[in-house]
Coordinates of C-alpha atoms in Angstrom, one line a residue:
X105 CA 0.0 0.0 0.0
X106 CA 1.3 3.1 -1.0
X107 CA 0.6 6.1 1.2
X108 CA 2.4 9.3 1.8
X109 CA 2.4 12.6 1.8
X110 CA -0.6 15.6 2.2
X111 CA -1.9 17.5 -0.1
X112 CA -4.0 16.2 -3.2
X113 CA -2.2 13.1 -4.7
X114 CA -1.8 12.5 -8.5
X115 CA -0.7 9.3 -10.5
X116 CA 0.4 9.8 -13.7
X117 CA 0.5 7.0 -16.2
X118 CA 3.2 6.4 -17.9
X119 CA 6.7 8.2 -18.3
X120 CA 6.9 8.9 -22.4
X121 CA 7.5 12.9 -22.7
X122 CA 3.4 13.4 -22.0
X123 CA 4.1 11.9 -18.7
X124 CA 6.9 13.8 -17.9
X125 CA 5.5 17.1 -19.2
X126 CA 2.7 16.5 -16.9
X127 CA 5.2 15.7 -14.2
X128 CA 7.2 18.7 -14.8
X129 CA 3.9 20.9 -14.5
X130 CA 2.4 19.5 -11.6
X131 CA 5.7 19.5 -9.4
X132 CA 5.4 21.2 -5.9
X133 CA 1.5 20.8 -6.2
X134 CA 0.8 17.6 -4.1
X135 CA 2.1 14.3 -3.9
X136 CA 3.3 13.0 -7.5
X137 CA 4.2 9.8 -8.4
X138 CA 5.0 8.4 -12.2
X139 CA 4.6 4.7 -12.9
X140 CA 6.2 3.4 -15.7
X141 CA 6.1 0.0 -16.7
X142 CA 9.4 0.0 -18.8
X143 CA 12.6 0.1 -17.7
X144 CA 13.3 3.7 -18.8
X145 CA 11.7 6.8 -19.2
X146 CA 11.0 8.8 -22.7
X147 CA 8.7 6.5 -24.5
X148 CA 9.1 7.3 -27.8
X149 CA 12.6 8.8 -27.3
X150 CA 15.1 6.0 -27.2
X151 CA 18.8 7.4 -27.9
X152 CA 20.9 4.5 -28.4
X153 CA 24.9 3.8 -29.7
X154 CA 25.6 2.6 -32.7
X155 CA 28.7 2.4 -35.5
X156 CA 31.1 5.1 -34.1
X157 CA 28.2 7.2 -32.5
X158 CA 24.5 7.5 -31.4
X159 CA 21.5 6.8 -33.7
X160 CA 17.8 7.9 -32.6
X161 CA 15.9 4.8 -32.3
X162 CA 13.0 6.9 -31.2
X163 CA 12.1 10.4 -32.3
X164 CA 14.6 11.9 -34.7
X165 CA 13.8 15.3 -35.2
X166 CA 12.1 18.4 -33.5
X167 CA 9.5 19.9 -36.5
X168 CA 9.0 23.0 -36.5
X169 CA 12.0 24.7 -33.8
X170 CA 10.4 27.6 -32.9
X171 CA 9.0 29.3 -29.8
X172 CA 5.8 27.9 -30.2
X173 CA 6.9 24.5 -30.4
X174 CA 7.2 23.3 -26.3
X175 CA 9.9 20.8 -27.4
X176 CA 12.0 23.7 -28.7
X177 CA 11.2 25.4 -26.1
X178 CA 12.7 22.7 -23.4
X179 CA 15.5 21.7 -25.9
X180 CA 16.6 25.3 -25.8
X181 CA 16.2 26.3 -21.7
X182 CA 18.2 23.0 -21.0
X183 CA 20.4 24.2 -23.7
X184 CA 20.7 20.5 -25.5
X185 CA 20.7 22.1 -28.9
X186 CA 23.1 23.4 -31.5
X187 CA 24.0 26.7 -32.4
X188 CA 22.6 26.9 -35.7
X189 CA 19.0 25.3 -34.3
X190 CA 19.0 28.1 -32.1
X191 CA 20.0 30.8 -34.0
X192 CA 16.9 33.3 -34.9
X193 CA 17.2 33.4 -38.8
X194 CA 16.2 29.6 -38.4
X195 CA 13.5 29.6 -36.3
X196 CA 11.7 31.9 -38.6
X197 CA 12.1 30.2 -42.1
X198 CA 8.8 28.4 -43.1
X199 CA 9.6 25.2 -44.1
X200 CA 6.5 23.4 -44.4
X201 CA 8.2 20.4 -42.3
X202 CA 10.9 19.1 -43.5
X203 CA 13.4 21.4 -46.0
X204 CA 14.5 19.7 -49.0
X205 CA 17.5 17.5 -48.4
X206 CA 20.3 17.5 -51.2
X207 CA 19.2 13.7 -52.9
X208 CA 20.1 11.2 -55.4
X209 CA 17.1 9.4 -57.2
X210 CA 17.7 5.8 -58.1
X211 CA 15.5 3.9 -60.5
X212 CA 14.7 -0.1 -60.0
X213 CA 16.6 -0.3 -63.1
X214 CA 19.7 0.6 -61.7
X215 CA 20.0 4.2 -62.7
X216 CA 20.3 7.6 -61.2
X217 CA 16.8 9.3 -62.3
X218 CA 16.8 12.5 -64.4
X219 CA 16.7 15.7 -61.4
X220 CA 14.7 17.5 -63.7
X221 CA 12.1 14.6 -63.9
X222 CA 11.6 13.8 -60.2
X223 CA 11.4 17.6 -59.5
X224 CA 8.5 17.8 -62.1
X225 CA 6.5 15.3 -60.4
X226 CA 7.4 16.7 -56.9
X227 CA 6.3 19.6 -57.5
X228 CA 3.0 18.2 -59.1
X229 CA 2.5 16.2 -55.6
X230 CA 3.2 19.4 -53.6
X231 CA 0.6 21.1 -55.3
X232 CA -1.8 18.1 -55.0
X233 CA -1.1 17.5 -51.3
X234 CA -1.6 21.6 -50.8
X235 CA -4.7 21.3 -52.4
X236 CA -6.0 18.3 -50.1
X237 CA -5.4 20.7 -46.9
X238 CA -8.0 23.1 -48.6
X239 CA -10.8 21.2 -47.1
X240 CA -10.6 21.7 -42.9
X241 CA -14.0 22.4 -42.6
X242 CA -16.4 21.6 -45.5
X243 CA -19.1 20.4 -45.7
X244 CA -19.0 18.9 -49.3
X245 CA -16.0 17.1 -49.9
X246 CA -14.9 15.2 -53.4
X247 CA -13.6 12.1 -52.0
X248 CA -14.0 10.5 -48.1
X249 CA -10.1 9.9 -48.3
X250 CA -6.9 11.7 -49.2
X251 CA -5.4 8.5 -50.8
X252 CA -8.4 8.9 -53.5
X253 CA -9.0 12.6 -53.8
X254 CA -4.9 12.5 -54.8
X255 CA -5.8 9.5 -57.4
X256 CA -8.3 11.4 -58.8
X257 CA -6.4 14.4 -59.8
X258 CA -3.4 12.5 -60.7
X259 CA -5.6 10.9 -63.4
X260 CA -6.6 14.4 -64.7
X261 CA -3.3 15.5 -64.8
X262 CA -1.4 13.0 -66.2
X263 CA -2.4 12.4 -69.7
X264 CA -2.0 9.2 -71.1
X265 CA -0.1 8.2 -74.4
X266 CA -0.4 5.8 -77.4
X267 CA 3.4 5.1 -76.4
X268 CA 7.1 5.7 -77.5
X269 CA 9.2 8.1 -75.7
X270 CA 6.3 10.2 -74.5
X271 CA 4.5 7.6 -72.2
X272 CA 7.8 5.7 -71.0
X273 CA 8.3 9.5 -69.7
X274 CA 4.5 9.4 -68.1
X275 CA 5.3 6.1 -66.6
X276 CA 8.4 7.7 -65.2
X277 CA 6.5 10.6 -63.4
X278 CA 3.3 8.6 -62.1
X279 CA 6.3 6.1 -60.6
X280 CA 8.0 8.8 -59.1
X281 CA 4.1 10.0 -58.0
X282 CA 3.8 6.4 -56.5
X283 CA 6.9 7.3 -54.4
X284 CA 6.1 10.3 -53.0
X285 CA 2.7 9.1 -52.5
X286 CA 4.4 6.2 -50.1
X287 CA 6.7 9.1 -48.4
X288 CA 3.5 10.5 -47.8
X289 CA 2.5 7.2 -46.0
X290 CA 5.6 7.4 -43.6
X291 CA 4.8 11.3 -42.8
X292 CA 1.1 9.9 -41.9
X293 CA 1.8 7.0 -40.1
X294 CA -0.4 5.2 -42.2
X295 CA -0.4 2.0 -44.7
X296 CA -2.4 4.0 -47.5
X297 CA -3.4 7.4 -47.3
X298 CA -7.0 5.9 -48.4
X299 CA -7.1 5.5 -44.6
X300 CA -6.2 9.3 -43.7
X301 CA -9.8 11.4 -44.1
X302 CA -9.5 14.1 -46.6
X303 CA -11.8 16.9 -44.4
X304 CA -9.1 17.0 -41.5
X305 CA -5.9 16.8 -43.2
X306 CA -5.6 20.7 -43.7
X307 CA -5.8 20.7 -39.5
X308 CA -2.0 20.1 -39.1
X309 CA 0.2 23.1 -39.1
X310 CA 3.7 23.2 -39.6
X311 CA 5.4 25.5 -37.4
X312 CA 8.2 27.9 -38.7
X313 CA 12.1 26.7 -38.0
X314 CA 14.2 24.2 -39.9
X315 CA 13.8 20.9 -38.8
X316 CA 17.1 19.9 -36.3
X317 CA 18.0 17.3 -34.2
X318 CA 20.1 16.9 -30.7
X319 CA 23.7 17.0 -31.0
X320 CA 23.5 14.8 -27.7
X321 CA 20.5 12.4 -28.5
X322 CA 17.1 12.8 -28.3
X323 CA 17.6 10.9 -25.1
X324 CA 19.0 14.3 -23.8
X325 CA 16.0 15.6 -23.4
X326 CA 13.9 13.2 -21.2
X327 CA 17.0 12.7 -18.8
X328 CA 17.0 16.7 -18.3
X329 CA 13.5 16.5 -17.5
X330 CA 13.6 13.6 -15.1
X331 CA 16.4 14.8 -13.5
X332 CA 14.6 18.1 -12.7
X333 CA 11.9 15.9 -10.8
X334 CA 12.5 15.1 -7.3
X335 CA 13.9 11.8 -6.6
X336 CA 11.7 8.8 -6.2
X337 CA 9.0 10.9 -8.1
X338 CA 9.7 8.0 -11.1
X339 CA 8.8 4.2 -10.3
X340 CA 10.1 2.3 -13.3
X341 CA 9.2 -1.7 -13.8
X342 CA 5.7 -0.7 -12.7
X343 CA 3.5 -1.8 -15.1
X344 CA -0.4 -0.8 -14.1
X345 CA -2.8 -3.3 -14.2
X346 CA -6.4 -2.0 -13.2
X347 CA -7.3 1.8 -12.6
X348 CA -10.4 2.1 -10.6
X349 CA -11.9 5.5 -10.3
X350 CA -15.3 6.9 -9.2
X351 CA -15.1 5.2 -5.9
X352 CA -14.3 6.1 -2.3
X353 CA -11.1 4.3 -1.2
X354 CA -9.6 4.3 2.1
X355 CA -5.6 3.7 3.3
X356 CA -5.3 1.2 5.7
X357 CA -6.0 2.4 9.0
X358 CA -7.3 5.8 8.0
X359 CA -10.8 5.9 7.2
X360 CA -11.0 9.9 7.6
X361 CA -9.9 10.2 3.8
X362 CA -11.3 8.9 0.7
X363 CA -9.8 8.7 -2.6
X364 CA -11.5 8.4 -5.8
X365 CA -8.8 6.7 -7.9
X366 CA -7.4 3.2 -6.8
X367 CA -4.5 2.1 -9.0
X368 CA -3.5 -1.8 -8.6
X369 CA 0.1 -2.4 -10.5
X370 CA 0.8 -6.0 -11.7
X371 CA 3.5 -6.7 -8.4
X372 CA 0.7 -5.9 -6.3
X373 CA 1.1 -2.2 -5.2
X374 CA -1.6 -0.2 -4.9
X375 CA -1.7 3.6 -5.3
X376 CA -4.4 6.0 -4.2
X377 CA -4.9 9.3 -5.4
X378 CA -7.0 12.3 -6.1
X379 CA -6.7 12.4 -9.8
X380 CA -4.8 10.1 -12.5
X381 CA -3.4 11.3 -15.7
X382 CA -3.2 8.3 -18.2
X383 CA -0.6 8.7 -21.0
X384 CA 0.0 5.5 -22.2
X385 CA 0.1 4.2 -26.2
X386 CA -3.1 4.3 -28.3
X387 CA -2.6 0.7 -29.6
X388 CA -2.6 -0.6 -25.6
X389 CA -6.0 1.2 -24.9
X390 CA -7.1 -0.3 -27.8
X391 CA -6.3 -3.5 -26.7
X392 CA -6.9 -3.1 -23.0
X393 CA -9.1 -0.1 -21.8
X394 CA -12.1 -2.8 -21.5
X395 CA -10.6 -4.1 -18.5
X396 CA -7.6 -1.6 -17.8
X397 CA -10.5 1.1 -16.5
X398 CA -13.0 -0.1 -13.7
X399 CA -16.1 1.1 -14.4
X400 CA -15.8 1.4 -18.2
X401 CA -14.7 5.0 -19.7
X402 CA -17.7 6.7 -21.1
X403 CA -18.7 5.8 -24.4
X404 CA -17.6 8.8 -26.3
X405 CA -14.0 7.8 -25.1
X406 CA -14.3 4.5 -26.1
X407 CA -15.8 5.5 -29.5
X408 CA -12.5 7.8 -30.1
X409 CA -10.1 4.8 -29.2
X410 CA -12.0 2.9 -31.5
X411 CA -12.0 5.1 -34.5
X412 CA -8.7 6.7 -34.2
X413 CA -6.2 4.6 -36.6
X414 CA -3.0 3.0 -35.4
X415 CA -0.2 2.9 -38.3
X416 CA 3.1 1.7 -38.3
X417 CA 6.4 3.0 -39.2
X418 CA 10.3 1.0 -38.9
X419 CA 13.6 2.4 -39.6
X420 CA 16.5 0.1 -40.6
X421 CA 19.7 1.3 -39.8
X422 CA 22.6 0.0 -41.9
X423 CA 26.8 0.9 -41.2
X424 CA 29.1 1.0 -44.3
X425 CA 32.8 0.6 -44.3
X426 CA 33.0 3.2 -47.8
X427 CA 30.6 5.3 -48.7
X428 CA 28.6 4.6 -52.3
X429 CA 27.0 8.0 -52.4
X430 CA 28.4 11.5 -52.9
X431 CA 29.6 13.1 -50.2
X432 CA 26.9 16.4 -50.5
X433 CA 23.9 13.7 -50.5
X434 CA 21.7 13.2 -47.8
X435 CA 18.9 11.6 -48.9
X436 CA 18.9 8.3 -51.3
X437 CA 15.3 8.3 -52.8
X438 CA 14.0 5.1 -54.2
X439 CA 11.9 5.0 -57.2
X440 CA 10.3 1.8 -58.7
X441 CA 9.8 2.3 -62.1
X442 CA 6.7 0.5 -62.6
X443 CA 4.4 1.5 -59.9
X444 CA 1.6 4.0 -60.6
X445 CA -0.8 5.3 -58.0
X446 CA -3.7 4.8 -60.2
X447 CA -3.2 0.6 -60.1
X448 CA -3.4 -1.3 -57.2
X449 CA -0.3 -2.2 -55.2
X450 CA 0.5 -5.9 -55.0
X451 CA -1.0 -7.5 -51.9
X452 CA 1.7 -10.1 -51.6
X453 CA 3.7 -8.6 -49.1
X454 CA 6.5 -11.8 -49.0
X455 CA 7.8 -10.8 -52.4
X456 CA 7.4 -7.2 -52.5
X457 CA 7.3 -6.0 -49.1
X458 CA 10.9 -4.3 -49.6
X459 CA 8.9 -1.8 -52.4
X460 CA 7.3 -0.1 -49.6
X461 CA 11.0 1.3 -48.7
X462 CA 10.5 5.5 -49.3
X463 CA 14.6 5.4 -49.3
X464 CA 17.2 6.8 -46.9
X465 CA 18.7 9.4 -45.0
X466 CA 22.3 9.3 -44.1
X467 CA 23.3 10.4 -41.0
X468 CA 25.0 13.7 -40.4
X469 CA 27.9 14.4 -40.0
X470 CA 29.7 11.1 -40.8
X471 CA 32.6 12.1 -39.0
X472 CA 30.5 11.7 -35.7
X473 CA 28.1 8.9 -36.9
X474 CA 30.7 7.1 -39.7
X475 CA 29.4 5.7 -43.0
X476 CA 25.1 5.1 -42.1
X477 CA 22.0 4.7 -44.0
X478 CA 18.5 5.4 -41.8
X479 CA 15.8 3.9 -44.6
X480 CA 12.1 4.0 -43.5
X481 CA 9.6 2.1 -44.1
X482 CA 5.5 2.5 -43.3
X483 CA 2.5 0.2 -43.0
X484 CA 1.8 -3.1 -43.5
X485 CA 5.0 -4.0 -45.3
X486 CA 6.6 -2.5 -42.0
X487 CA 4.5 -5.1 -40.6
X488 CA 5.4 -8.0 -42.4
X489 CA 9.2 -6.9 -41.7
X490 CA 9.0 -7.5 -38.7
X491 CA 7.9 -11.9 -38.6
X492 CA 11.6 -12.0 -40.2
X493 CA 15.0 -12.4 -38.9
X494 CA 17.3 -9.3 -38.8
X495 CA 19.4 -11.6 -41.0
X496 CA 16.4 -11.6 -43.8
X497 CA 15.9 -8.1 -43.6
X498 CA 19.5 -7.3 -43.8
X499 CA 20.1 -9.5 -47.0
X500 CA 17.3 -7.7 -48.6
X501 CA 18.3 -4.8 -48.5
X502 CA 21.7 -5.9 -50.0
X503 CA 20.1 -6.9 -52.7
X504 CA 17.6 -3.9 -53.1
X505 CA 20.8 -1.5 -52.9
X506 CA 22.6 -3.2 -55.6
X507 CA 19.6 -3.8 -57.8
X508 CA 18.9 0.1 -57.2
X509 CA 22.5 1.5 -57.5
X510 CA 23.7 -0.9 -60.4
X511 CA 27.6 -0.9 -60.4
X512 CA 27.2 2.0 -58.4
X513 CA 28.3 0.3 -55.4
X514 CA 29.6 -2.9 -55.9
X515 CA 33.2 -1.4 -54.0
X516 CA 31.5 -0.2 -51.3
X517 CA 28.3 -1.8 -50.0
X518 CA 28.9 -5.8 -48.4
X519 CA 26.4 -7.9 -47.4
X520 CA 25.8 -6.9 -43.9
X521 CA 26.5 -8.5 -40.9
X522 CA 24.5 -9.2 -38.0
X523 CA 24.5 -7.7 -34.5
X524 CA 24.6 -10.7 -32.0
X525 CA 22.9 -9.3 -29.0
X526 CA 22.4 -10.8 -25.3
X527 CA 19.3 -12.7 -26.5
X528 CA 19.8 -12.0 -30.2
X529 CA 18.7 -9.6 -32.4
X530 CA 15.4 -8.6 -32.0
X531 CA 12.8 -5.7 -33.5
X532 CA 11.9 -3.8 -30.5
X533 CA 9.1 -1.2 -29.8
X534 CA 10.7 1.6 -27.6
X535 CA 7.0 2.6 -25.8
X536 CA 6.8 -0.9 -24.3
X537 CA 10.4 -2.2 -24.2
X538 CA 8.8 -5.7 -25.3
X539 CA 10.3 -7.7 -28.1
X540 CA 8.6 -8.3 -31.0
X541 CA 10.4 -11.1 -32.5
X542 CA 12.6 -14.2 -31.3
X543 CA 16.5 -15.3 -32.0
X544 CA 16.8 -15.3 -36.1
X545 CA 17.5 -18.6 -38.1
X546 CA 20.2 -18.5 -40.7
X547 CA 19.7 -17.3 -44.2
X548 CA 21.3 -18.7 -47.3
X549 CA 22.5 -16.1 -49.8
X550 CA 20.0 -15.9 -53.0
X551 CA 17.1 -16.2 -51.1
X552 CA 15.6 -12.7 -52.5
X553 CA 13.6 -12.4 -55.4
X554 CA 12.6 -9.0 -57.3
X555 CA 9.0 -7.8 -59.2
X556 CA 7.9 -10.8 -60.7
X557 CA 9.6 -12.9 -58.5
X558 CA 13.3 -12.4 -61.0
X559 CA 16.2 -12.9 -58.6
X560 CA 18.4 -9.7 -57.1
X561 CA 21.7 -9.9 -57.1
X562 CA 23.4 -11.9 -54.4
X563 CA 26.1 -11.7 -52.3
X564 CA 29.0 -13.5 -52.2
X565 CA 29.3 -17.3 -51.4
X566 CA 29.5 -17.5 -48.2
X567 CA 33.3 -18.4 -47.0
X568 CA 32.8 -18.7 -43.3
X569 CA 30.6 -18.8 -40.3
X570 CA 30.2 -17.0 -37.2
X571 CA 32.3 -18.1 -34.2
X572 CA 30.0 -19.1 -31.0
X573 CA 30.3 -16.2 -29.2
X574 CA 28.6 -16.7 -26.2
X575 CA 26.0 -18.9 -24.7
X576 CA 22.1 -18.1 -26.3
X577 CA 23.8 -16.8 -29.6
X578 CA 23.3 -18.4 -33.0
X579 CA 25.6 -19.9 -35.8
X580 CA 24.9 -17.5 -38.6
X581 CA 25.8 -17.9 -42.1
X582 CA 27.9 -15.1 -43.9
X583 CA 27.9 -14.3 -47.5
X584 CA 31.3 -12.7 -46.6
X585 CA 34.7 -13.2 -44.8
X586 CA 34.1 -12.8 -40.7
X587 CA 34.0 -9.4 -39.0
X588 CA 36.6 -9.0 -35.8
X589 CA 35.7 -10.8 -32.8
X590 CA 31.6 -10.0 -32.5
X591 CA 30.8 -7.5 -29.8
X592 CA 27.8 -7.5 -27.7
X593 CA 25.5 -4.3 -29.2
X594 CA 22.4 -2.6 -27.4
X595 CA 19.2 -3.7 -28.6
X596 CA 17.6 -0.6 -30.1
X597 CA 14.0 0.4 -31.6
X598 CA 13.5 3.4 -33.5
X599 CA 10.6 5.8 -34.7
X600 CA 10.1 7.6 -38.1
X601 CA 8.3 11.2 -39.7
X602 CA 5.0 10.3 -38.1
X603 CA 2.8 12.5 -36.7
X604 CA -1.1 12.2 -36.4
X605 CA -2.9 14.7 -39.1
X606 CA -5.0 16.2 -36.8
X607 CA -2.6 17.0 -34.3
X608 CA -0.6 20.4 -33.4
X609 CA 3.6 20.3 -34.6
X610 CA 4.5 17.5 -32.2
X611 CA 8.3 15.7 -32.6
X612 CA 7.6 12.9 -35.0
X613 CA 7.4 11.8 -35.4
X614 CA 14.2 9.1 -35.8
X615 CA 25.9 -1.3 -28.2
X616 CA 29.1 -0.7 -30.0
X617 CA 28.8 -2.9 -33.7
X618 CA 31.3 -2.3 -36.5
X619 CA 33.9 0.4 -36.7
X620 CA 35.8 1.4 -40.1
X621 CA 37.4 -1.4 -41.6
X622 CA 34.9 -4.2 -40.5
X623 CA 31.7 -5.5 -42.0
X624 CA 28.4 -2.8 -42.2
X625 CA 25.9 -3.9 -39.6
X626 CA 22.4 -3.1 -39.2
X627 CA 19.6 -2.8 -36.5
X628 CA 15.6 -2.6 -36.9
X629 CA 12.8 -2.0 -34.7
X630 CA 9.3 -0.3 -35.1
X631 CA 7.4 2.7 -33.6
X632 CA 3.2 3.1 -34.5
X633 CA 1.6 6.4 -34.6
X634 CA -1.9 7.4 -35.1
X635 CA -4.0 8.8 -37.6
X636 CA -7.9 9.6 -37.9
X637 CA -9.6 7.0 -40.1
X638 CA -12.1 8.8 -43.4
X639 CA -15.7 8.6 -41.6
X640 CA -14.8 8.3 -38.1
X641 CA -16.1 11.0 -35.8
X642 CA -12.3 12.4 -35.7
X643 CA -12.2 12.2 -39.5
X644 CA -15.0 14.3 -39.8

């Protein structure tokens, strides 16, 4: 039985940066306590090491850093931010979200795609997607969905041809309108923007500021906040079974005070209080708030967990000993050259869930984070991702890089290796600190096929095999010569360009492997964001 303290007592759920906010706020008013029922606090923000420094597993970037963004606003008074994020001149540029990146576009047919081309259709999509945000508010709308109000005005747009030269170009553009239309995707946290209502899209604003990220890890950010909290405040490994609230609850031996709220934790503590503030992850109230909440929430609460959508975004995170691309590029775009948006895409998600890849960022500066690719990847592809091994994954996206860069970087990019963790690799979600998949098996090189089911390139016959490193690791096969003795890296999970539609500019949102001169390495994991669904009473 927890007791303690006077005043009026106040349990917050959860310790993801809503928790902690509220934590922060409340301090000095009451008694406070924060049950988490992860090991760590941030939630979403999960800073981890990797290659020769730190990736972000969790939220990658602060959208919109300006004064009326409250991240910004704590980044900059614990001072965890760079000099050029903080400098005025950047706070007052309007972006629009993120600023264009210098890219490279590579075709499926292993070429670099004409600038001139992709920027046409960009800017066609740009004005599309503006266009979609005209509708906050009306009544009348010409499609339930933004997914098919954008179909619909590609099809007006982009004439079609009798063929030659003229419609292998159209093909070209309404591929590169199929890409952006799956970058869309990972900026919605959603599998198809069929499922994102067209009336609320306009709702989001992007706040003024070039996008930026923490010099010191996103991780910063949450440590500075729970270290500003007094100690104890914080009760980690308590995960909450049962809130009970509207009743009139007594501490043992003290029946002059009642307390609405009774909060029984899965160890067997139980917490009284006031008021409870309730911050955990969408997807666990839709699984649990029947039975987490005694009585029931009202129905209008249960009505918006049911309707709000729950997508899914992964990153994939892959270490090179050489760079393949040019030193000014930061953003590898991905471009398969015979999608449209006006056809279906293919529902069989073992052969072409890899075509669901928007591309990837590389890491800045590489002198601080070494040779890395960040790729993201959004719905249910991201899904099916995750039932296979890290070993699986990796090979794949061998085999899409070389398909996609040709010759390009044949010198450069090895089939990766695989970090042998504790309990093996493992995709992780960093708001519940649960694994999502077991110990991989061992993959034989040429096991992945391209559209149609042709073969990618493979790697190299394998020449070796991993040395049993420790107890609970597994022999894995390697389509190359053996990295340096294996060394035991963090398990990691990692968020993406989320954000809900609907909502105000929130953060999306982004163990030592290989260093230079060994063999790339990789780790994957998966974060899920929400979005309202067309016809639901928040996509309305």
């Amino acid at each position: 039985m927890e007791g303690g303290g006077g005043g009026r007592r106040v349990v917050v759920v959860g310790a993801g940066l809503a928790g902690l906010g509220a934590a922060q706020r409340l301090r000095g008013h009451g008694s406070l306590r924060v049950l988490e029922a992860g090991t760590r606090a941030g939630g979403r923000v999960c800073t981890r090491p990797f290659a020769q420094g730190l990736v972000e597993m969790g939220a990658h970037w602060i959208h919109g850093p300006s004064p009326g963004n409250p991240v910004f606003r704590l980044a900059t008074h614990y001072g965890l931010l760079g000099s050029e994020a903080a400098r005025e001149e950047n706070q007052q540029v309007e972006a629009g979200g993120h600023p264009p990146l210098p890219s490279v576009t590579y075709g499926s047919s292993g070429r670099v795609l004409s600038p001139q081309e992709v920027s046409k259709a960009h800017d066609l999509f740009d004005t599309l997607l503006t266009s979609a945000r005209a509708f906050w508010g009306a009544k009348e709308l010409p499609a339930p969905s933004v997914g098919e109000y954008l179909r619909a005005e590609i099809g007006q747009r982009v004439p079609t041809s009798a063929g030659g030269k003229e419609e292998d170009a159209q093909q070209l553009q309404l591929a590169i309108l199929a890409a952006c239309l799956k970058l869309e995707c990972c900026i919605s946290g959603t599998h198809s923007m069929d499922l994102v209502a067209l009336e609320p899209f306009g709702e989001y604003i992007s706040l003024p500021g070039l996008d930026c990220t923490f010099p010191g890890g996103y991780s910063s950010l949450p440590d500075h906040m729970l270290s500003a909290l007094p100690e104890g405040t914080i009760l980690l490994n308590k995960a909450v079974r049962t809130i009970r609230w509207r009743g009139s609850f007594h501490e043992e031996g003290d029946e002059t005070r009642d307390f609405p709220v009774r909060v029984e934790c899965e160890d067997g503590d139980v917490f009284l209080a006031d008021h409870i503030i309730v911050t955990v992850p969408l997807g666990f109230l839709k699984e649990r708030h029947q039975d987490f909440f005694q009585p029931s929430l009202p129905e209008r609460k249960a009505e918006a967990i049911r309707h709000l959508g729950f997508g899914t975004n992964n990153k994939i995170f892959l270490e090179f000993e050489q760079p393949f691309w040019e030193p000014h590029q930061q953003l590898l775009k991905v471009v398969w050259e015979d999608e449209s948006p006006l056809e279906e895409p293919s529902a069989n998600l073992e052969a072409n869930w890899f075509k669901k890849l928007i591309g990837f960022v590389v890491l800045q500066p590489p002198e601080q984070h070494g040779h890395v690719l960040c790729g993201f990847i959004a719905g249910k592809e991201s899904e099916y991702m995750e039932t296979l091994s890290e070993a699986e994954v990796l090979s794949t996206m061998t085999c899409v890089l070389r398909t996609l860069t040709g010759t390009a970087a044949s010198s450069a990019l090895l089939a990766p290796t695989l970090p042998l963790g504790e309990h093996g690799p493992t995709f992780l979600d960093p708001t519940q600190n649960l694994r999502l998949q077991g110990t991989p098996t061992c993959l034989l090189p040429g096991a992945c096929s391209g559209p149609g089911g042709t073969a990618l390139p493979t790697p190299r016959a394998p020449t070796a095999t991993w040395p049993l490193a420790a107890q609970g690791t597994t022999l894995m096969c390697w389509p190359s010569p053996c990295p340096r003795t294996p060394r035991t890296p963090s398990l990691c999970s990692s968020s993406s360009l989320a954000r809900p539609p609907t909502a105000p500019s929130t953060p999306p949102p982004t163990g030592p492997c290989c260093r230079a001169g060994e063999r790339p390495s990789a780790l994957t994991a998966s974060l899920r964001h929400p979005a309202p669904l067309p016809g639901s009473e928040e996509g309305k």
